[in-house]
Coordinates of C-alpha atoms and ligand atoms in Angstrom, one line a residue:
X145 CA 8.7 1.6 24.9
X146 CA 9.2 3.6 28.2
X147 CA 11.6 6.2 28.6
X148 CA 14.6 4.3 29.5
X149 CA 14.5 2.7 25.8
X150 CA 13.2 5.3 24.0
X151 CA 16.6 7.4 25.2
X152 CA 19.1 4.3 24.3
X153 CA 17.3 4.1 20.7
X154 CA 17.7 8.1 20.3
X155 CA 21.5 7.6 21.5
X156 CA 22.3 4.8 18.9
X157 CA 20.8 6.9 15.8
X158 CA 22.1 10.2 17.2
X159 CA 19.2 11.7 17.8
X160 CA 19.3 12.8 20.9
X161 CA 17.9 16.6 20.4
X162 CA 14.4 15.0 20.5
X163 CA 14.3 15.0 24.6
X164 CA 16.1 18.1 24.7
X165 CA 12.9 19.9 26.0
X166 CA 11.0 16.5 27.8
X167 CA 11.1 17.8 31.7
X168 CA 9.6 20.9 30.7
X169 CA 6.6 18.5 29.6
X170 CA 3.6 17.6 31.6
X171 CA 2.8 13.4 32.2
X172 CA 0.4 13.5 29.3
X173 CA 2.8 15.7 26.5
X174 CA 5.6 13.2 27.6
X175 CA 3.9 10.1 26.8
X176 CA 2.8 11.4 23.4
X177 CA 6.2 12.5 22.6
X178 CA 7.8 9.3 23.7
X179 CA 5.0 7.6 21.4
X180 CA 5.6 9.2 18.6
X181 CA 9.0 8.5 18.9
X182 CA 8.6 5.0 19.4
X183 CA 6.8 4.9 16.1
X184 CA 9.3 6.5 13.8
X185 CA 11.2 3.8 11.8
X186 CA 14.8 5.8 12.0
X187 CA 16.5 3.4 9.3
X188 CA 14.5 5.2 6.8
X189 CA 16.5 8.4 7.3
X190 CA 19.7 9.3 5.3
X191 CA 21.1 12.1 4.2
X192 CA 22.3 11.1 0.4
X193 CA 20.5 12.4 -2.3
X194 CA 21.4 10.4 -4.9
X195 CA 19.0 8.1 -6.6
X196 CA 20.3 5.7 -9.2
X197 CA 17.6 4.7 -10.9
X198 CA 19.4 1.9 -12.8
X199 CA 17.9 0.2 -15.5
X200 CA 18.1 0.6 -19.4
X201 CA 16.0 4.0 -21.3
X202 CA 14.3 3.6 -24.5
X203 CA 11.6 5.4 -26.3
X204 CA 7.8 4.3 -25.6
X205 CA 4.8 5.1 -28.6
X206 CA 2.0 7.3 -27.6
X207 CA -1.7 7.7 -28.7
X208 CA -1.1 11.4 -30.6
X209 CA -4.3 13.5 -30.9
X210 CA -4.6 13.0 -34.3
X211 CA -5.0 9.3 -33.4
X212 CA -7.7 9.7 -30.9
X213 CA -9.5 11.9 -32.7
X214 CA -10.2 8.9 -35.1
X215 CA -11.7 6.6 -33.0
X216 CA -12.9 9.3 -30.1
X217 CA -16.7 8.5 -30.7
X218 CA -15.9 4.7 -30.3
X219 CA -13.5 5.4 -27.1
X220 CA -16.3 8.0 -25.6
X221 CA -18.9 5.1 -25.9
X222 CA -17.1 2.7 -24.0
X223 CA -15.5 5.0 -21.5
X224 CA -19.0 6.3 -20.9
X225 CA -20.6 2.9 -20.3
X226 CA -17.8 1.8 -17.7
X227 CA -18.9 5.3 -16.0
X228 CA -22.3 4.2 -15.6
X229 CA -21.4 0.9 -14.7
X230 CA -19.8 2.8 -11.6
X231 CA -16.4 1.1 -13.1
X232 CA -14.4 4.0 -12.8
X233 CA -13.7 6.0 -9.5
X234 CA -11.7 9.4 -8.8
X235 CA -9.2 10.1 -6.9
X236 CA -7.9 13.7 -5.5
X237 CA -4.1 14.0 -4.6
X238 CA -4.6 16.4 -1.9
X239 CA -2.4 15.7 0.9
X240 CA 0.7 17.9 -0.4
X241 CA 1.1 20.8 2.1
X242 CA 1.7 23.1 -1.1
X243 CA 5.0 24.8 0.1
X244 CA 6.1 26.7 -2.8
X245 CA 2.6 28.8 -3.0
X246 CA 2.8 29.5 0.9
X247 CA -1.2 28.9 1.8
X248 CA -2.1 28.9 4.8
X249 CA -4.4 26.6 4.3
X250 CA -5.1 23.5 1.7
X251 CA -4.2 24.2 -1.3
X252 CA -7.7 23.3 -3.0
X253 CA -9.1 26.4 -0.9
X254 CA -7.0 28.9 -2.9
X255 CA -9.2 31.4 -5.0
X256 CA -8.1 31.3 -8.3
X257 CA -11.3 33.9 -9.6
X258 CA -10.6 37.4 -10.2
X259 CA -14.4 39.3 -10.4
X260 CA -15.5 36.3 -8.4
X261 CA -15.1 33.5 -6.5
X262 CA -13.5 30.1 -8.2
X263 CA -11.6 28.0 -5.8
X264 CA -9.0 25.0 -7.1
X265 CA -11.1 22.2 -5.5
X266 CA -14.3 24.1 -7.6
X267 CA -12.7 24.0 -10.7
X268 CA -11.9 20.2 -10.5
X269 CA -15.5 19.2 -9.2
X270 CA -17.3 21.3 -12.2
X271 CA -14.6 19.3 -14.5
X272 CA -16.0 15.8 -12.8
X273 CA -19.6 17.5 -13.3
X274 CA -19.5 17.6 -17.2
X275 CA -19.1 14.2 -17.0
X276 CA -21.5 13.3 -14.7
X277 CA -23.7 15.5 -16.7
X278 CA -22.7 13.3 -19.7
X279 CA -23.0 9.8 -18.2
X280 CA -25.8 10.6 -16.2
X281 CA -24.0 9.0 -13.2
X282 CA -22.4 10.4 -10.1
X283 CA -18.5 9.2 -10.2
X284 CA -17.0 8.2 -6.9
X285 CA -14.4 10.8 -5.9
X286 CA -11.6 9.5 -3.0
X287 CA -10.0 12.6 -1.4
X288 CA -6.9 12.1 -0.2
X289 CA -6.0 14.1 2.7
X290 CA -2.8 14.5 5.9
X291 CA -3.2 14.8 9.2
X292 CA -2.0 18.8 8.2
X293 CA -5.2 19.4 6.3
X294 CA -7.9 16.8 6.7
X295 CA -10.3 18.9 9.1
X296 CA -10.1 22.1 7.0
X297 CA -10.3 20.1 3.7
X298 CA -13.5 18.6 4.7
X299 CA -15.1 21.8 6.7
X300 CA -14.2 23.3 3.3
X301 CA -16.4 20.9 1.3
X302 CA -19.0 21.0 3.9
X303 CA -19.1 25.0 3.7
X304 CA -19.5 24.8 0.1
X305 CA -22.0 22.0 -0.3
X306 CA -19.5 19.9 -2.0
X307 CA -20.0 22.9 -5.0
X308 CA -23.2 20.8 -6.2
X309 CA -21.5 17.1 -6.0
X310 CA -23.3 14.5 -4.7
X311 CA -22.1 14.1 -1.5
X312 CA -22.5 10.6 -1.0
X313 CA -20.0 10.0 -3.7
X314 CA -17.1 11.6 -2.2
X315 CA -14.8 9.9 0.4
X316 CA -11.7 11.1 1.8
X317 CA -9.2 9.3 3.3
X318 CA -6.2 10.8 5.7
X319 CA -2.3 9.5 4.3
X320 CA 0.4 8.1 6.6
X321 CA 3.1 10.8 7.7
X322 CA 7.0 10.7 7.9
X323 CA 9.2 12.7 9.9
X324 CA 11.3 15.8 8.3
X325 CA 14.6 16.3 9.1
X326 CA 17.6 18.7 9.1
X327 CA 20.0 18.4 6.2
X328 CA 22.1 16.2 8.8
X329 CA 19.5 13.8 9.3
X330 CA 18.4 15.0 12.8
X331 CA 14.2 14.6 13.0
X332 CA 12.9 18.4 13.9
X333 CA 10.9 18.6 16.6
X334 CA 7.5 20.6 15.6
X335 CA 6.9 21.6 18.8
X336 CA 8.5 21.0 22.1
X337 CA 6.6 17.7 23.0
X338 CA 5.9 16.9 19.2
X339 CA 8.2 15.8 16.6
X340 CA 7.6 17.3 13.0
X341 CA 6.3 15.3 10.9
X342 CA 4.9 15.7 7.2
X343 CA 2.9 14.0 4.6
X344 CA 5.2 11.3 3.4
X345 CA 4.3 11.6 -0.7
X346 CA 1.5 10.9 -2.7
X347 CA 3.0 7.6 -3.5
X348 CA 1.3 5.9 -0.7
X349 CA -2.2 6.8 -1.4
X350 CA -3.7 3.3 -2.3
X351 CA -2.0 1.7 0.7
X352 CA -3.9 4.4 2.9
X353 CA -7.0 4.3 1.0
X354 CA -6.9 0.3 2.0
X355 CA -5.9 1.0 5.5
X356 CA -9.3 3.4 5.2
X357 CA -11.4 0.8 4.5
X358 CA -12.4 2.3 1.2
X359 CA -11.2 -1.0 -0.9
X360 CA -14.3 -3.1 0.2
X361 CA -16.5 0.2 -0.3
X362 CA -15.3 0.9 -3.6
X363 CA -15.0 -2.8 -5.1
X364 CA -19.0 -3.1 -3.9
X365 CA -19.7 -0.8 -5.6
X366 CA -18.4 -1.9 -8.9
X367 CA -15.0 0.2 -9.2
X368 CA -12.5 -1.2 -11.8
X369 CA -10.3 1.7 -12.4
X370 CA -8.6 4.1 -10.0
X371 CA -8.4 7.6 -12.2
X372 CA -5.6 9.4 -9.8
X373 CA -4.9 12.9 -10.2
X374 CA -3.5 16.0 -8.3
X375 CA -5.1 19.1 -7.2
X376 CA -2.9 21.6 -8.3
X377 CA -4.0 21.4 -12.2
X378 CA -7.2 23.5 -12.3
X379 CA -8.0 22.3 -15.6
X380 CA -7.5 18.9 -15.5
X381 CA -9.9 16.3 -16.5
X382 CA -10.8 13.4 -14.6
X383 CA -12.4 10.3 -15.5
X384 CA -12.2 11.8 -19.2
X385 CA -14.7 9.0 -21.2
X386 CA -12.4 9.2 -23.9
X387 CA -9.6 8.3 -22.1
X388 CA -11.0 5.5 -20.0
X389 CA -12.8 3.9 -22.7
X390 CA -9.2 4.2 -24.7
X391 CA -7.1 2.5 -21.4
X392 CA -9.8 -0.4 -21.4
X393 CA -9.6 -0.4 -25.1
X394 CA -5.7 -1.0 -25.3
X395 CA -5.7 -4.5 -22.8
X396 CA -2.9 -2.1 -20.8
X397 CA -3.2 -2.0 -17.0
X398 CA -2.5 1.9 -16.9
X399 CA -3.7 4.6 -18.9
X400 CA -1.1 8.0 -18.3
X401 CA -2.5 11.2 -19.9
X402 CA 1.1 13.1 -21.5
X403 CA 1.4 16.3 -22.9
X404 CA 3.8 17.3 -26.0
X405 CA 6.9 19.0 -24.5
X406 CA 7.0 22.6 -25.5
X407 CA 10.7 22.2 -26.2
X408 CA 13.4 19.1 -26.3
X409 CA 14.9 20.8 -23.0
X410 CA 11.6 21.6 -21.3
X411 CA 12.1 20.4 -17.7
X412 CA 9.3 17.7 -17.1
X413 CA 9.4 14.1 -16.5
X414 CA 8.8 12.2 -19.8
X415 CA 7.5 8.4 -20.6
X416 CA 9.5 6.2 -21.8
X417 CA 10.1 2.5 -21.4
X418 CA 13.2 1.5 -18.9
X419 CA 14.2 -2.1 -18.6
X420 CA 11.1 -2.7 -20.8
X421 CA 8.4 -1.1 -18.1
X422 CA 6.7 1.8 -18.7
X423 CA 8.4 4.6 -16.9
X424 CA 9.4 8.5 -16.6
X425 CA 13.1 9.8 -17.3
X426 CA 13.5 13.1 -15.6
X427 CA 14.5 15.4 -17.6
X428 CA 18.2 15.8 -15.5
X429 CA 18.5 11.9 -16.4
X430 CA 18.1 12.5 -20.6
X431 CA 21.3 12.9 -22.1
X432 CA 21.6 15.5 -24.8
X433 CA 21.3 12.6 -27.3
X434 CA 18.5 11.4 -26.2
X435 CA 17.1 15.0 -26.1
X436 CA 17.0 15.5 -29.7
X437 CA 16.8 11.8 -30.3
X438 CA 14.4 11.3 -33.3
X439 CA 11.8 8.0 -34.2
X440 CA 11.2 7.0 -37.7
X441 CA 8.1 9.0 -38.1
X442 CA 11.0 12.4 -37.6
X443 CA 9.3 13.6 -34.0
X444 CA 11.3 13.7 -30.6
X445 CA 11.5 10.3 -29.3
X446 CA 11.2 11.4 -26.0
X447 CA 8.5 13.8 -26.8
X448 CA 5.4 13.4 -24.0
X449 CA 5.7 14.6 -20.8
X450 CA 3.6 14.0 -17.3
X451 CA 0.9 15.7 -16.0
X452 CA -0.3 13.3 -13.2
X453 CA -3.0 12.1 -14.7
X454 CA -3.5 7.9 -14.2
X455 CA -5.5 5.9 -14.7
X456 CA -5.1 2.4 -12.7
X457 CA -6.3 -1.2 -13.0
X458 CA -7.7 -1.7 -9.5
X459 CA -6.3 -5.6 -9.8
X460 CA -3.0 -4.3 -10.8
X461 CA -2.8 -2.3 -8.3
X462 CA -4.0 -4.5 -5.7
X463 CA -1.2 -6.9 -7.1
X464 CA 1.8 -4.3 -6.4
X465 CA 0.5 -3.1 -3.0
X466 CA 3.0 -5.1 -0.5
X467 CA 5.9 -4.0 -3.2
X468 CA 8.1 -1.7 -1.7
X469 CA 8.8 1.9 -3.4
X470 CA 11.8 4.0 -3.7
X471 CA 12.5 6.5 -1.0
X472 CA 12.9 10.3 -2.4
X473 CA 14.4 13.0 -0.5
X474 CA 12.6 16.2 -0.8
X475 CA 14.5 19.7 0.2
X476 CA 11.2 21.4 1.9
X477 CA 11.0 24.4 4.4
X478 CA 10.0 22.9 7.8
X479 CA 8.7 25.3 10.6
X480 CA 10.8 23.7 14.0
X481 CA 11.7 24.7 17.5
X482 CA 15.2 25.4 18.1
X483 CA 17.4 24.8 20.5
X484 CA 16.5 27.5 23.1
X485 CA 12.5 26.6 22.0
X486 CA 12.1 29.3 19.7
X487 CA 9.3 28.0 17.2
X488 CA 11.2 29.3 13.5
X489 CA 9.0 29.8 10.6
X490 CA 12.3 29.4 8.0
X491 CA 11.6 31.2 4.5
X492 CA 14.5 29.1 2.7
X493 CA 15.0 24.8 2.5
X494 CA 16.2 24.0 5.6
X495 CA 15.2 20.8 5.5
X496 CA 14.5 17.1 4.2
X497 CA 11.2 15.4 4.1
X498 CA 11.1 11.8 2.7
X499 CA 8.6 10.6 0.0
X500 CA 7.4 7.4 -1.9
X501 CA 6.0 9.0 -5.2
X502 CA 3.1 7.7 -7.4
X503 CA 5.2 7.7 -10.7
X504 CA 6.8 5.0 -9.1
X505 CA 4.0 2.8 -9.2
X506 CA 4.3 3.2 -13.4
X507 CA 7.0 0.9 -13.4
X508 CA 5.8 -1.8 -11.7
X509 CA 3.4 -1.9 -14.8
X510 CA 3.5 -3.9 -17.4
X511 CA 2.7 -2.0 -19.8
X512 CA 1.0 1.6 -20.2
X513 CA -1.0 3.9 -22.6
X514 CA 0.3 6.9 -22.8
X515 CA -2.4 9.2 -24.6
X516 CA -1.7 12.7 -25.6
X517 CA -4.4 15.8 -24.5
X518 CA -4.0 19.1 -25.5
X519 CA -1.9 21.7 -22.6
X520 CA -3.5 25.0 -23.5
X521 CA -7.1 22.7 -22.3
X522 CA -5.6 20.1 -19.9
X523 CA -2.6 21.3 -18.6
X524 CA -2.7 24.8 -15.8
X525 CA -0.5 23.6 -12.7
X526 CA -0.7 26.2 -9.9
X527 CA 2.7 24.9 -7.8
X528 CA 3.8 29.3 -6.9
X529 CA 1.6 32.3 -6.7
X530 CA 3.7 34.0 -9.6
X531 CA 5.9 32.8 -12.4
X532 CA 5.9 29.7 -14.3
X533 CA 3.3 26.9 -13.1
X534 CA 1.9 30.1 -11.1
X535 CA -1.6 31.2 -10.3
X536 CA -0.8 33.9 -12.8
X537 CA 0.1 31.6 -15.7
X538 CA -2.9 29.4 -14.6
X539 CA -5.4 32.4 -14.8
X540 CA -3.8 33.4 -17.9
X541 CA -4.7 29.9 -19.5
X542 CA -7.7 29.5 -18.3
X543 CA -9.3 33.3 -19.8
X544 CA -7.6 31.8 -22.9
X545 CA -10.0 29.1 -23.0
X546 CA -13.3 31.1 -22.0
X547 CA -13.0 30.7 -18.3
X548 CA -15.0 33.7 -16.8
X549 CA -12.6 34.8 -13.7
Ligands
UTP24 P1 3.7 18.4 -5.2 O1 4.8 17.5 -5.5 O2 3.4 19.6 -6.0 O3 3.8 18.7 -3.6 O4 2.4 17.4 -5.2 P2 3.0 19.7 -2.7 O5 3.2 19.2 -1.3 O6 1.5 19.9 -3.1 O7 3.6 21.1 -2.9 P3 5.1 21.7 -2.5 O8 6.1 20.8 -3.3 O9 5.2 21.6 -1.0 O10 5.1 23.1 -3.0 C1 1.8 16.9 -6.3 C2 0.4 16.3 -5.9 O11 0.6 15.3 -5.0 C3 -0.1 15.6 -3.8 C4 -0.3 17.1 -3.8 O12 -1.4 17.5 -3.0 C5 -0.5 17.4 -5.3 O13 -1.8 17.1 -5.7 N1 0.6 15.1 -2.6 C6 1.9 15.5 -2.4 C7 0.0 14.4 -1.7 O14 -1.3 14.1 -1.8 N2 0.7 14.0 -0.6 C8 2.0 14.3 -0.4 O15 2.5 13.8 0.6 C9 2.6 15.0 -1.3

C-alpha cells in the first residue's frame, strides 16, 4: 500500500493520529511506518468490553488427591514411559510483558533468591530436571517468546548455560503481536515512526509455534502431548509423570492440573462443563448459587480452580488450529508518544491491548481431566512484586516447602 492508501484506510477507521508525526520521518522510517500500518487488521479493534460467553454452566468431576494417590504408581509408570518415548514436550508461556510486576526486563529473569541467586526461569528448569533425572530422558522444552523479549530471553539462557538443561532440547519460538490502543480505540503510536504494538495473548501460541517450524521438529521427534504452562508459577510442575500418564490413562484429549479453591468466593477461574465442553466460569460469571452449589458427595460443585497447567493432545490440537478464538480486551499500561511527541511512560491503565487466551482452547475439547495437585507444592504465582500472587507471597511458599532462598 503506498501512502495515498494507507491515508484513505486511516481516514475511514478514524485513525488518523498515526501520520501525525510522518514528514518528520526520514525515506526509510516512513516506509516501515506505512508497513506496519498496512498490516494491522483494524476490524479487530472495538472498544466494548463485554464478552457474553453464552452457553449453558454445569459442574464437571475431578481426579481429587485422594484418588490419584491410589493409582499414582500405575499413572507414574506410564507417564514416565511416554517421557522416554520423547511423547511428551514442554512448553514455556513466556511472551507476557509482565506489567503488573514492572521488570524491566522478562519476567523469567526476575531473582526470586534472597541469600542467593534463584531466577523464575531457574526454578522451572530444576522442576523439568527432577524429571529428567527420573526418566532418564531430556524433555523438549518450546519457549515461547514476543518480539518485546525474545533477544534478552535467549541471551538470558545463553548467559546461564540453560541452568544445566540440555540445550539441544530447548526451542523457542517468537508469538504474533497486536496493536494497543487507547480506551477510544485509537492504535498508540510507540514511537513517532512505529505504531505500539504488544504481544497479542498466549492463546496463539501453537499457531506460532507452527508458523516456527517447530510442528515437523517436534512430531519427528515423537511428541504426542503439548504440556503448556506459564512462567510466572515458580513452583509449578511440568511434564509431571503422574499427570501425563493419568491424561493418557483417561482416553481425554486434555489433561488441566486444578487446585481446590481456598474459599467458595475465591476469585479464580474454575472448570466446569458449558454446553457439555470442558470449560472455565470466571469467578464474576458464578452466581451466588452456584457458589455454594453442593454435589452429592457434600463438596462445592464448582470447587477446582486454574492454574495454567495443560496438557494437550497434539492431534487435537492440530484439529482446532484454523478455529477461530474469542477476542479479549485487556486494560494494560502502554508507554506512547503524545501528541506534541513526548514519549509517556503512564503508571495507571491507559489503555487496551487485545488477546486470544489459551483457556479458550479448553472448550473446543471434548472432553478434559481435570486432576487436582496440592497449592502449598504447585501453586506460587508471582503476577506483582508485593501482595497477593506477589514475589513476597511466592518466597513465603516456597521457604515453607524447604526451598533454600
Ligand atoms: P498474564 O496474563 O499474567 O500476562 O500471563 P503477563 O503479560 O505475563 O502479565 P501482566 O498481565 O502484563 O502483568 C499468563 C502467562 O501467559 C504468558 C505470560 O508470559 C504468562 O506465562 N503470555 C501472556 C504470553 O506468553 N503471551 C502473551 O501475549 C500474554
Amino acid at each position: 500500500m503506498n501512502y495515498e492508501q494507507i491515508k484513505e484506510k486511516l481516514n475511514q477507521y478514524g485513525q488518523s493520529q498515526l501520520l501525525r508525526f510522518y514528514e518528520e520521518l526520514d525515506d526509510a522510517q516512513k516506509a516501515t511506518l506505512l508497513d506496519e500500518i498496512s498490516r494491522i487488521d483494524f476490524d479487530l479493534i472495538r472498544t466494548d468490553k463485554t464478552q457474553e460467553q453464552p452457553g449453558e454452566i454445569s459442574p464437571i468431576e475431578a481426579l481429587t488427591l485422594n484418588q490419584i494417590r491410589e493409582k499414582e504408581a500405575d499413572f507414574r509408570q506410564e507417564g514416565l514411559a511416554a517421557i522416554r518415548n520423547c511423547n511428551v514436550a514442554a512448553v514455556l508461556l513466556a511472551g507476557g510483558q509482565g506489567t503488573r510486576l514492572g521488570l524491566d526486563g522478562p519476567k523469567g529473569t526476575l531473582n526470586v533468591g534472597i541469600n542467593r541467586e534463584l531466577y523464575i526461569f531457574q526454578c522451572l528448569i530444576n522442576n523439568l530436571m527432577d524429571v529428567k533425572k527420573e526418566a532418564d530422558a531430556w524433555i523438549p522444552l518450546l519457549i515461547m517468546t514476543s518480539e518485546k523479549n525474545d533477544a534478552d530471553t535467549r541471551a538470558f539462557f545463553e548467559a546461564h548455560e540453560y541452568f544445566g538443561y540440555n540445550k539441544d532440547y530447548v526451542f523457542f519460538f517468537v508469538q504474533e503481536m497486536a496493536p494497543s490502543t487507547d480506551f477510544d480505540g485509537k492504535v498508540y503510536l510507540e514511537e513517532k515512526g512505529h505504531i505500539s504494538l504488544s504481544p497479542n495473548g498466549n492463546g496463539g501460541w501453537f499457531i506460532s509455534l507452527q508458523k516456527a517450524g517447530l510442528l515437523e521438529k517436534i512430531k519427528a521427534l515423537g511428541v504426542q502431548w503439548l504440556n503448556v504452562f506459564a512462567v510466572d508459577n515458580v513452583l509449578q510442575r511440568m511434564a509431571d509423570p503422574v499427570f501425563v500418564g493419568a491424561t493418557i490413562q483417561s482416553g481425554q484429549p486434555i489433561g488441566a492440573k486444578v487446585i481446590r479453591k481456598a474459599a467458595p468466593d475465591e476469585k479464580v477461574g474454575v472448570m466446569c462443563y458449558r454446553d457439555n465442553h470442558p470449560s472455565i466460569v470466571e469467578y464474576y460469571e458464578l452466581t451466588d448459587e452456584m457458589m455454594t452449589q453442593k454435589n452429592d458427595k457434600g463438596e462445592l460443585a464448582y470447587n477446582f480452580g486454574v492454574i495454567l497447567n495443560y496438557l494437550f493432545k497434539l492431534s487435537e490440537l492440530e484439529r482446532i488450529a484454523g478455529e477461530n478464538m474469542p477476542l479479549h480486551i485487556v486494560d494494560k499500561k502502554i508507554p506512547y508518544v503524545d501528541e506534541n511527541g513526548n514519549k509517556i511512560k503512564p503508571e495507571e491503565p491507559n489503555g487496551h491491548k487485545f488477546e486470544t487466551l489459551v483457556l479458550d482452547m479448553i472448550q473446543m475439547m471434548d472432553g478434559c481431566l481435570v486432576f487436582e495437585v496440592e497449592r502449598a507444592k504447585e501453586f506460587a504465582p508471582i503476577k506483582n512484586m508485593h501482595g497477593t500472587d506477589s514475589l513476597d507471597s511466592a518466597r513465603e511458599m516456597m521457604q515453607k516447602i524447604g526451598i533454600e532462598l
